[in-house]
Amino acid sequence: MGESSGLLCLLLLSACDNYPKDVENSLAKIHERGEIRVGLVEEPPWVERVGETPGGTEVELIKQFAAELGVEPEFIFLSEARVSESLKNYELDIAAGGFTMANPRTEISFTRPYHVTGDEAKHQHVFALPQGENALQVALEKFLGPPPSSASDGM
Amino acid sequence: MVCDVNISPQYEFSEEQNVALRKARRLAYLTIVYLTVQASLMYLVMGSSQAMKTAWIEDLLSFIPPACFLVGSHLCWRKPSRNYPYGYHRAISVLYLCAALALFSMGAYLLVDSLLALFTRDHPSIGMQEFFGIDIWLGWWMVMVLLIGAIPAIFLGRAKIAPAFKLNDKILYTDGKMNKADWMTAVAAAVGVLGIGLGWWWADAVAAAIISLDIINDGFRQTRDAVTGLLNRAPTAVDDGFLDLPEQIQELLNDYEWVAEAKVRLYEQGHLFFGEAFFEPRDPTRLDAREMREAMTRIANLDWRLRGVSLSVVGEEQREENP
């Protein structure tokens, strides 16, 4: 009986492992490619540009996320409109640029806030993703962790 | 001595019906409490899921039938007065239309919304969500809220059917159908969310579209019944289908030897049926008021809903005109 319940646990765990799935298989393609395509919009201190070298807190986070996935980040600087367009067409896997919950774009998906400096939407910082790529989104949000409670964290 | 001619007798429910009415009112209040809790929870886990947003808007529409029932069940017992000689029973018919329209709107909204989602190829994103220190995929929270939330609707909907028949209350019946629509859409939304987890972006839209057809069917039938009821169509049963009461009254009258021929028309006023029984006397010079009164009592005893049926004498003029 112990064995069978252990087996059930294993089954459930393995079921949860690739659930939820992506509609366009973004996460699987990242692993296949060995590379995560990152769109950047310059917005210090979150995303900085020194020559052609990207920097900033969000760039550092993405590098860590890529390392966790075991893939290389491939950065490209674009305008916000181009970032949005590319995400919509699944030509990018993730985008950073000091985006917040106040961002009005509906054609792309945003993570839950990973950094919060106040109660308003514009104080809640997020990354952008293609829509419907729930495996990728869950992987990134798990990496970023639950949103910190605003006031206590900020002060 | 002043004779008290009562042009609109006040009808009172029987004790059994009063028990059913109290139960129905409790159910309606329970429904409102349940919907308030459900709508608040739903709002918390809504995220960017269109299916959840739709389910939430439907929750708001679901407030309409129980509210209509409560307003109607109090309003219709106001005493008839000089200016409202028929009483307030028709308030039920008007509120029935409101409740039925809410049900129909819910189905139509769900269908349009899901077709639009399919057409624009919306890919719903559902991320992680932490509640009570548990950080899991928001889809699991959604499914939990939807399915747990659907359970009371199943019981509420079932419990309303028996009193609806006992009270001949079509609002209550519609409210029961609304509860059925509620739990069915909740199950469809849960299936849709699980489908999204499998990478099927179209899952919740397709599930919602299928369910919407059933709701539209119910909503359309109820709305048609409510509208035609206001046109004074012959009375129908709570669950559709014409009643044979006009024929029963005709038979009853035709059995009297002083009646040559009787024709009856009835219409609905809320819970009750009003109308006229026209008859042609065999001998217009011999009509006994006591016998006519007895016939009217027997008509009223045919069915508790028959409360405003009057007797009318016809035929004499036509006979005189004919050579």
XYZ file of N, CA, C and O in Angstrom, chain A:
620
model
N 0.841 -1.206 0.000
C 0.000 0.000 0.000
C 0.868 1.245 0.000
O 0.638 2.212 -0.719
N 1.959 1.211 0.800
C 2.883 2.336 0.830
C 3.484 2.581 -0.543
O 3.620 3.727 -0.969
N 3.788 1.467 -1.225
C 4.384 1.598 -2.554
C 3.430 2.256 -3.546
O 3.805 3.122 -4.306
N 2.165 1.784 -3.458
C 1.214 2.295 -4.446
C 0.931 3.778 -4.226
O 0.801 4.548 -5.181
N 0.864 4.191 -2.940
C 0.612 5.616 -2.699
C 1.831 6.434 -3.117
O 1.709 7.555 -3.598
N 3.032 5.827 -2.938
C 4.238 6.506 -3.397
C 4.229 6.678 -4.897
O 4.570 7.740 -5.427
N 3.746 5.644 -5.570
C 3.659 5.683 -7.029
C 2.684 6.770 -7.477
O 2.948 7.527 -8.413
N 1.566 6.858 -6.740
C 0.552 7.858 -7.062
C 1.147 9.254 -6.928
O 0.953 10.120 -7.788
N 1.898 9.467 -5.823
C 2.553 10.754 -5.598
C 3.466 11.096 -6.769
O 3.467 12.216 -7.279
N 4.247 10.090 -7.189
C 5.194 10.285 -8.278
C 4.456 10.680 -9.563
O 4.854 11.588 -10.279
N 3.341 9.957 -9.797
C 2.540 10.236 -10.989
C 2.029 11.672 -10.960
O 2.134 12.405 -11.935
N 1.498 12.068 -9.795
C 0.951 13.409 -9.653
C 2.043 14.453 -9.851
O 1.852 15.445 -10.528
N 3.222 14.168 -9.255
C 4.323 15.111 -9.362
C 4.778 15.269 -10.801
O 4.990 16.370 -11.275
N 4.890 14.123 -11.486
C 5.355 14.204 -12.863
C 4.293 14.880 -13.733
O 4.613 15.575 -14.686
N 3.027 14.696 -13.345
C 1.958 15.356 -14.090
C 2.061 16.863 -13.895
O 1.862 17.637 -14.819
N 2.397 17.263 -12.647
C 2.477 18.681 -12.351
C 3.711 19.306 -12.994
O 3.775 20.495 -13.209
N 4.718 18.458 -13.245
C 5.986 18.966 -13.710
C 5.871 19.677 -15.060
O 6.458 20.719 -15.257
N 5.104 19.073 -15.982
C 4.930 19.787 -17.247
C 3.497 20.301 -17.392
O 2.867 20.200 -18.418
N 3.015 20.790 -16.285
C 1.677 21.391 -16.282
C 1.745 22.658 -15.482
O 2.280 22.617 -14.377
N 1.266 23.780 -15.902
C 0.609 24.022 -17.190
C 1.594 24.022 -18.363
O 2.776 24.220 -18.166
N 1.070 23.850 -19.557
C 1.892 23.839 -20.765
C 1.780 25.171 -21.505
O 0.848 25.935 -21.289
N 2.758 25.382 -22.412
C 2.698 26.553 -23.292
C 1.836 26.252 -24.505
O 1.801 25.112 -24.973
N 1.200 27.290 -25.021
C 0.464 27.107 -26.272
C 1.448 26.968 -27.430
O 1.295 26.119 -28.299
N 2.491 27.809 -27.425
C 3.463 27.804 -28.529
C 4.787 27.147 -28.135
O 5.808 27.349 -28.795
N 4.775 26.401 -27.025
C 5.949 25.632 -26.597
C 7.202 26.475 -26.351
O 8.314 26.011 -26.592
N 7.043 27.704 -25.894
C 8.193 28.596 -25.707
C 9.270 27.981 -24.824
O 10.453 28.001 -25.178
N 8.857 27.418 -23.662
C 9.852 26.919 -22.710
C 10.640 25.749 -23.319
O 11.864 25.696 -23.210
N 9.927 24.848 -23.977
C 10.596 23.703 -24.602
C 11.560 24.187 -25.676
O 12.690 23.684 -25.797
N 11.151 25.200 -26.450
C 12.011 25.719 -27.526
C 13.254 26.400 -26.953
O 14.327 26.334 -27.552
N 13.088 27.067 -25.783
C 14.251 27.691 -25.125
C 15.291 26.627 -24.797
O 16.487 26.794 -25.055
N 14.793 25.501 -24.250
C 15.711 24.414 -23.903
C 16.349 23.826 -25.151
O 17.552 23.557 -25.184
N 15.573 23.625 -26.192
C 16.085 23.083 -27.456
C 17.179 23.963 -28.019
O 18.245 23.492 -28.419
N 16.861 25.289 -28.021
C 17.764 26.268 -28.614
C 18.996 26.486 -27.731
O 20.047 26.891 -28.209
N 18.806 26.236 -26.418
C 19.880 26.531 -25.475
C 20.052 28.019 -25.270
O 21.092 28.503 -24.840
N 18.992 28.748 -25.589
C 19.109 30.205 -25.618
C 17.732 30.824 -25.326
O 16.728 30.339 -25.832
N 17.728 31.864 -24.502
C 16.483 32.568 -24.247
C 16.568 33.963 -24.871
O 17.550 34.696 -24.651
N 15.592 34.292 -25.711
C 15.630 35.556 -26.456
C 14.993 36.657 -25.611
O 13.800 36.604 -25.311
N 15.817 37.646 -25.245
C 15.372 38.670 -24.305
C 15.306 40.028 -25.000
O 16.309 40.494 -25.560
N 14.144 40.657 -24.967
C 14.006 42.009 -25.497
C 14.198 43.012 -24.372
O 13.664 42.830 -23.284
N 14.993 44.045 -24.623
C 15.262 45.036 -23.578
C 14.840 46.432 -24.035
O 15.059 46.808 -25.190
N 14.240 47.172 -23.127
C 13.949 48.579 -23.359
C 14.751 49.353 -22.312
O 14.633 49.081 -21.118
N 15.596 50.279 -22.783
C 16.481 50.987 -21.861
C 15.654 51.788 -20.854
O 14.785 52.581 -21.248
N 15.868 51.545 -19.566
C 15.105 52.221 -18.524
C 15.870 52.082 -17.196
O 15.576 51.212 -16.375
N 16.924 52.929 -17.001
C 17.705 52.825 -15.772
C 16.825 53.065 -14.543
O 15.870 53.856 -14.647
N 17.060 52.449 -13.408
C 18.177 51.526 -13.157
C 17.835 50.075 -13.483
O 18.613 49.186 -13.186
N 16.652 49.853 -14.062
C 16.214 48.465 -14.292
C 16.963 47.836 -15.459
O 17.438 46.705 -15.355
N 17.008 48.588 -16.566
C 17.741 48.104 -17.736
C 18.648 49.232 -18.203
O 18.160 50.306 -18.581
N 19.950 49.011 -18.136
C 20.914 50.041 -18.533
C 21.698 49.575 -19.749
O 21.788 48.372 -20.021
N 22.254 50.548 -20.451
C 22.990 50.208 -21.669
C 24.331 50.938 -21.632
O 24.374 52.155 -21.713
N 25.387 50.167 -21.481
C 26.732 50.745 -21.497
C 27.393 50.263 -22.776
O 27.788 49.105 -22.885
N 27.425 51.150 -23.777
C 27.869 50.714 -25.102
C 26.837 49.728 -25.625
O 25.670 50.053 -25.736
N 27.283 48.521 -25.917
C 26.338 47.489 -26.346
C 26.091 46.492 -25.226
O 25.366 45.512 -25.406
N 26.696 46.745 -24.055
C 26.575 45.788 -22.962
C 25.368 46.114 -22.096
O 25.256 47.228 -21.590
N 24.452 45.158 -21.977
C 23.293 45.417 -21.128
C 23.631 45.259 -19.650
O 24.465 44.437 -19.276
N 23.000 46.085 -18.835
C 23.176 45.984 -17.382
C 21.897 46.396 -16.691
O 20.868 46.624 -17.334
N 21.961 46.491 -15.370
C 20.771 46.884 -14.624
C 20.209 45.717 -13.845
O 20.521 44.552 -14.115
N 19.356 46.010 -12.870
C 18.864 44.973 -11.954
C 18.063 43.899 -12.682
O 18.175 42.716 -12.382
N 17.256 44.310 -13.659
C 16.409 43.320 -14.335
C 17.235 42.434 -15.261
O 16.945 41.240 -15.413
N 18.255 43.006 -15.864
C 19.149 42.215 -16.710
C 19.844 41.154 -15.857
O 19.958 39.989 -16.258
N 20.268 41.562 -14.647
C 20.923 40.606 -13.750
C 19.971 39.453 -13.398
O 20.356 38.287 -13.382
N 18.716 39.804 -13.121
C 17.722 38.770 -12.785
C 17.535 37.802 -13.944
O 17.442 36.583 -13.747
N 17.475 38.330 -15.151
C 17.275 37.460 -16.316
C 18.474 36.536 -16.517
O 18.318 35.363 -16.856
N 19.671 37.086 -16.266
C 20.880 36.244 -16.378
C 20.788 35.073 -15.392
O 21.112 33.932 -15.732
N 20.324 35.386 -14.156
C 20.181 34.312 -13.152
C 19.137 33.285 -13.590
O 19.311 32.082 -13.428
N 18.021 33.810 -14.139
C 16.945 32.917 -14.594
C 17.463 31.999 -15.700
O 17.229 30.783 -15.689
N 18.213 32.583 -16.644
C 18.774 31.797 -17.752
C 19.713 30.722 -17.205
O 19.689 29.571 -17.653
N 20.516 31.114 -16.218
C 21.451 30.157 -15.621
C 20.685 29.013 -14.973
O 21.077 27.846 -15.072
N 19.585 29.347 -14.313
C 18.778 28.299 -13.683
C 18.218 27.332 -14.725
O 18.127 26.128 -14.494
N 17.798 27.888 -15.879
C 17.279 27.032 -16.953
C 18.420 26.294 -17.662
O 18.183 25.357 -18.420
N 19.659 26.770 -17.453
C 20.811 26.162 -18.119
C 20.925 26.602 -19.564
O 21.348 25.832 -20.428
N 20.500 27.840 -19.846
C 20.584 28.348 -21.223
C 21.276 29.712 -21.208
O 21.471 30.321 -20.161
N 21.646 30.169 -22.401
C 22.311 31.472 -22.542
C 21.294 32.557 -22.864
O 20.421 32.349 -23.696
N 21.390 33.736 -22.221
C 20.494 34.825 -22.612
C 21.016 35.539 -23.863
O 22.224 35.763 -23.995
N 20.111 35.837 -24.764
C 20.459 36.565 -25.994
C 19.701 37.896 -25.935
O 18.490 37.937 -26.137
N 20.475 38.995 -25.627
C 19.811 40.282 -25.410
C 19.716 41.081 -26.693
O 20.611 41.056 -27.536
N 18.630 41.810 -26.817
C 18.510 42.749 -27.941
C 17.752 43.995 -27.460
O 16.717 43.884 -26.805
N 18.313 45.170 -27.748
C 17.651 46.430 -27.364
C 16.647 46.838 -28.433
O 16.979 46.860 -29.631
N 15.439 47.158 -28.002
C 14.385 47.544 -28.941
C 13.539 48.655 -28.310
O 13.690 48.950 -27.124
N 12.665 49.250 -29.109
C 11.690 50.176 -28.532
C 10.598 49.343 -27.856
O 10.453 48.154 -28.145
N 9.803 49.976 -26.980
C 8.756 49.211 -26.295
C 7.736 48.667 -27.296
O 7.248 47.542 -27.157
N 7.440 49.474 -28.329
C 6.472 49.032 -29.330
C 6.978 47.787 -30.057
O 6.229 46.839 -30.290
N 8.288 47.784 -30.391
C 8.860 46.636 -31.088
C 8.913 45.410 -30.177
O 8.672 44.280 -30.623
N 9.222 45.651 -28.914
C 9.245 44.552 -27.942
C 7.878 43.881 -27.890
O 7.749 42.654 -27.971
N 6.858 44.727 -27.797
C 5.495 44.214 -27.701
C 5.125 43.418 -28.952
O 4.569 42.324 -28.871
N 5.462 43.985 -30.110
C 5.157 43.338 -31.385
C 5.858 41.963 -31.475
O 5.252 40.968 -31.868
N 7.138 41.937 -31.079
C 7.908 40.695 -31.169
C 7.384 39.636 -30.205
O 7.342 38.451 -30.536
N 6.980 40.067 -28.996
C 6.415 39.115 -28.037
C 5.123 38.529 -28.593
O 4.859 37.342 -28.499
N 4.332 39.409 -29.193
C 3.044 38.989 -29.741
C 3.247 37.920 -30.816
O 2.447 37.001 -30.947
N 4.339 38.054 -31.583
C 4.612 37.103 -32.662
C 5.503 35.952 -32.211
O 6.015 35.209 -33.036
N 5.728 35.849 -30.904
C 6.550 34.779 -30.338
C 7.964 34.794 -30.894
O 8.583 33.756 -31.067
N 8.484 36.010 -31.205
C 9.862 36.143 -31.669
C 10.795 36.459 -30.511
O 12.011 36.465 -30.669
N 10.213 36.781 -29.350
C 10.972 36.975 -28.117
C 10.369 36.065 -27.055
O 9.187 35.708 -27.126
N 11.189 35.690 -26.045
C 10.668 34.849 -24.971
C 10.323 35.659 -23.734
O 9.465 35.276 -22.944
N 11.010 36.773 -23.557
C 10.820 37.565 -22.348
C 11.299 38.982 -22.642
O 12.109 39.173 -23.556
N 10.756 39.942 -21.927
C 11.210 41.320 -22.131
C 11.275 42.046 -20.806
O 10.481 41.779 -19.905
N 12.246 42.965 -20.695
C 12.405 43.771 -19.491
C 12.607 45.217 -19.896
O 13.074 45.500 -21.004
N 12.242 46.120 -19.030
C 12.414 47.536 -19.342
C 11.733 48.390 -18.290
O 11.069 49.357 -18.607
N 11.853 47.959 -17.049
C 11.215 48.713 -15.971
C 9.706 48.714 -16.098
O 9.037 49.663 -15.685
N 9.149 47.647 -16.688
C 7.690 47.579 -16.849
C 7.006 47.490 -15.487
O 7.552 46.889 -14.548
N 5.813 48.066 -15.388
C 5.042 47.971 -14.149
C 3.627 47.496 -14.467
O 3.230 47.398 -15.631
N 2.871 47.226 -13.413
C 1.469 46.804 -13.559
C 0.628 47.882 -14.244
O -0.476 47.610 -14.698
N 1.157 49.120 -14.272
C 0.391 50.215 -14.888
C 0.483 50.157 -16.408
O -0.203 50.911 -17.090
N 1.304 49.264 -16.946
C 1.455 49.176 -18.399
C 0.130 48.770 -19.043
O -0.478 47.774 -18.654
N -0.328 49.559 -20.010
C -1.677 49.314 -20.548
C -1.739 48.271 -21.660
O -2.817 47.968 -22.146
N -0.623 47.715 -22.077
C -0.663 46.798 -23.229
C -1.411 45.504 -22.880
O -1.178 44.904 -21.834
N -2.312 45.101 -23.768
C -3.101 43.898 -23.497
C -2.706 42.744 -24.412
O -3.161 41.624 -24.223
N -1.870 43.032 -25.430
C -1.521 41.963 -26.382
C -0.381 41.105 -25.865
O -0.002 40.126 -26.506
N 0.206 41.509 -24.725
C 1.277 40.712 -24.120
C 0.904 40.386 -22.686
O -0.019 40.973 -22.123
N 1.620 39.418 -22.120
C 1.329 39.017 -20.743
C 2.404 39.590 -19.816
O 3.539 39.785 -20.230
N 2.017 39.872 -18.592
C 2.985 40.343 -17.607
C 3.041 39.362 -16.437
O 2.032 38.727 -16.102
N 4.233 39.267 -15.830
C 4.344 38.427 -14.639
C 3.660 39.121 -13.477
O 3.275 40.284 -13.580
N 3.514 38.384 -12.374
C 3.073 39.074 -11.161
C 4.234 39.957 -10.696
O 5.390 39.732 -11.095
N 3.969 40.967 -9.858
C 5.038 41.875 -9.437
C 6.134 41.103 -8.699
O 5.844 40.240 -7.877
N 7.386 41.399 -9.024
C 8.503 40.768 -8.309
C 9.183 41.774 -7.382
O 9.931 41.411 -6.488
N 8.896 43.067 -7.632
C 9.494 44.111 -6.806
C 8.446 45.202 -6.618
O 7.877 45.687 -7.591
N 8.210 45.562 -5.352
C 7.102 46.480 -5.068
C 7.611 47.620 -4.199
O 8.226 47.384 -3.155
N 7.380 48.850 -4.643
C 7.831 50.002 -3.846
C 6.662 50.825 -3.319
O 6.865 51.819 -2.629
N 5.444 50.429 -3.676
C 4.280 51.181 -3.197
C 3.015 50.438 -3.531
O 3.049 49.351 -4.103
N 1.894 51.045 -3.170
C 0.620 50.359 -3.366
C 0.078 50.513 -4.780
O -0.720 49.715 -5.244
N 0.496 51.564 -5.463
C -0.075 51.818 -6.781
C 0.520 50.873 -7.825
O 1.627 50.343 -7.650
N -0.211 50.703 -8.931
C 0.221 49.798 -10.000
C 1.580 50.200 -10.546
O 2.397 49.354 -10.900
N 1.840 51.505 -10.599
C 3.106 51.956 -11.201
C 4.313 51.660 -10.313
O 5.446 51.845 -10.712
N 4.058 51.239 -9.086
C 5.148 50.877 -8.176
C 5.396 49.370 -8.149
O 6.190 48.888 -7.370
N 4.651 48.634 -8.977
C 4.758 47.177 -8.937
C 5.447 46.706 -10.215
O 4.874 46.745 -11.297
N 6.677 46.235 -10.070
C 7.509 45.945 -11.235
C 7.319 44.514 -11.739
O 7.210 43.582 -10.954
N 7.283 44.401 -13.069
C 6.976 43.110 -13.704
C 7.861 42.910 -14.940
O 8.476 43.861 -15.434
N 7.916 41.667 -15.419
C 8.509 41.359 -16.709
C 7.385 41.078 -17.707
O 6.266 40.743 -17.301
N 7.716 41.203 -18.991
C 6.718 40.930 -20.027
C 7.024 39.604 -20.720
O 8.189 39.200 -20.830
N 5.937 38.929 -21.147
C 6.050 37.614 -21.782
C 5.064 37.535 -22.937
O 4.132 38.329 -23.025
N 5.253 36.549 -23.818
C 4.202 36.327 -24.825
C 2.945 35.797 -24.148
O 3.017 35.186 -23.075
N 1.795 36.016 -24.778
C 0.541 35.550 -24.187
C 0.382 34.043 -24.304
O 0.751 33.446 -25.313
N -0.211 33.451 -23.273
C -0.584 32.034 -23.314
C 0.573 31.082 -23.076
O 0.394 29.876 -23.127
N 1.791 31.628 -22.807
C 2.937 30.733 -22.570
C 3.044 30.473 -21.069
O 3.904 31.014 -20.371
N 2.136 29.637 -20.597
C 1.964 29.494 -19.154
C 3.067 28.684 -18.486
O 3.364 28.899 -17.317
N 3.701 27.755 -19.225
C 4.821 27.010 -18.633
C 5.981 27.969 -18.396
O 6.597 27.972 -17.326
N 6.269 28.796 -19.390
C 7.344 29.776 -19.269
C 7.029 30.777 -18.161
O 7.867 31.101 -17.330
N 5.793 31.241 -18.149
C 5.398 32.246 -17.154
C 5.510 31.679 -15.731
O 6.004 32.344 -14.827
N 5.043 30.431 -15.569
C 5.108 29.796 -14.244
C 6.564 29.588 -13.833
O 6.943 29.845 -12.689
N 7.421 29.180 -14.798
C 8.839 28.980 -14.490
C 9.466 30.298 -14.031
O 10.190 30.341 -13.026
N 9.183 31.378 -14.743
C 9.756 32.677 -14.398
C 9.212 33.187 -13.058
O 9.968 33.682 -12.217
N 7.904 33.033 -12.859
C 7.300 33.541 -11.619
C 7.753 32.726 -10.413
O 7.904 33.264 -9.320
N 7.969 31.423 -10.626
C 8.510 30.601 -9.538
C 9.913 31.087 -9.184
O 10.272 31.180 -8.013
N 10.684 31.387 -10.220
C 12.048 31.870 -10.002
C 12.036 33.205 -9.251
O 12.820 33.425 -8.329
N 11.118 34.098 -9.637
C 11.065 35.425 -9.021
C 10.463 35.369 -7.608
O 10.719 36.249 -6.801
N 9.653 34.355 -7.355
C 9.028 34.221 -6.030
C 7.768 35.053 -5.907
O 7.479 35.898 -6.751
N 7.004 34.803 -4.826
C 5.759 35.545 -4.617
C 6.045 37.033 -4.443
O 7.143 37.392 -4.021
N 5.081 37.880 -4.793
C 5.303 39.319 -4.678
C 5.567 39.699 -3.215
O 4.865 39.221 -2.326
N 6.603 40.530 -2.968
C 6.832 40.971 -1.600
C 5.728 41.925 -1.182
O 5.219 42.667 -2.003
N 5.342 41.874 0.092
C 4.306 42.803 0.547
C 4.906 44.198 0.538
O 6.015 44.414 1.040
N 4.183 45.139 -0.041
C 4.743 46.402 -0.509
C 5.485 47.208 0.560
O 6.699 47.370 0.497
N 4.771 47.723 1.548
C 5.313 48.724 2.461
C 6.526 48.196 3.242
O 7.572 48.819 3.243
N 6.363 47.019 3.846
C 7.409 46.490 4.713
C 8.701 46.275 3.923
O 9.796 46.517 4.415
N 8.548 45.808 2.662
C 9.722 45.534 1.850
C 10.404 46.824 1.421
O 11.625 46.919 1.416
N 9.580 47.817 1.076
C 10.126 49.073 0.582
C 10.917 49.808 1.656
O 11.933 50.440 1.382
N 10.457 49.732 2.875
C 11.123 50.472 3.956
C 12.107 49.666 4.719
O 13.015 49.203 4.665
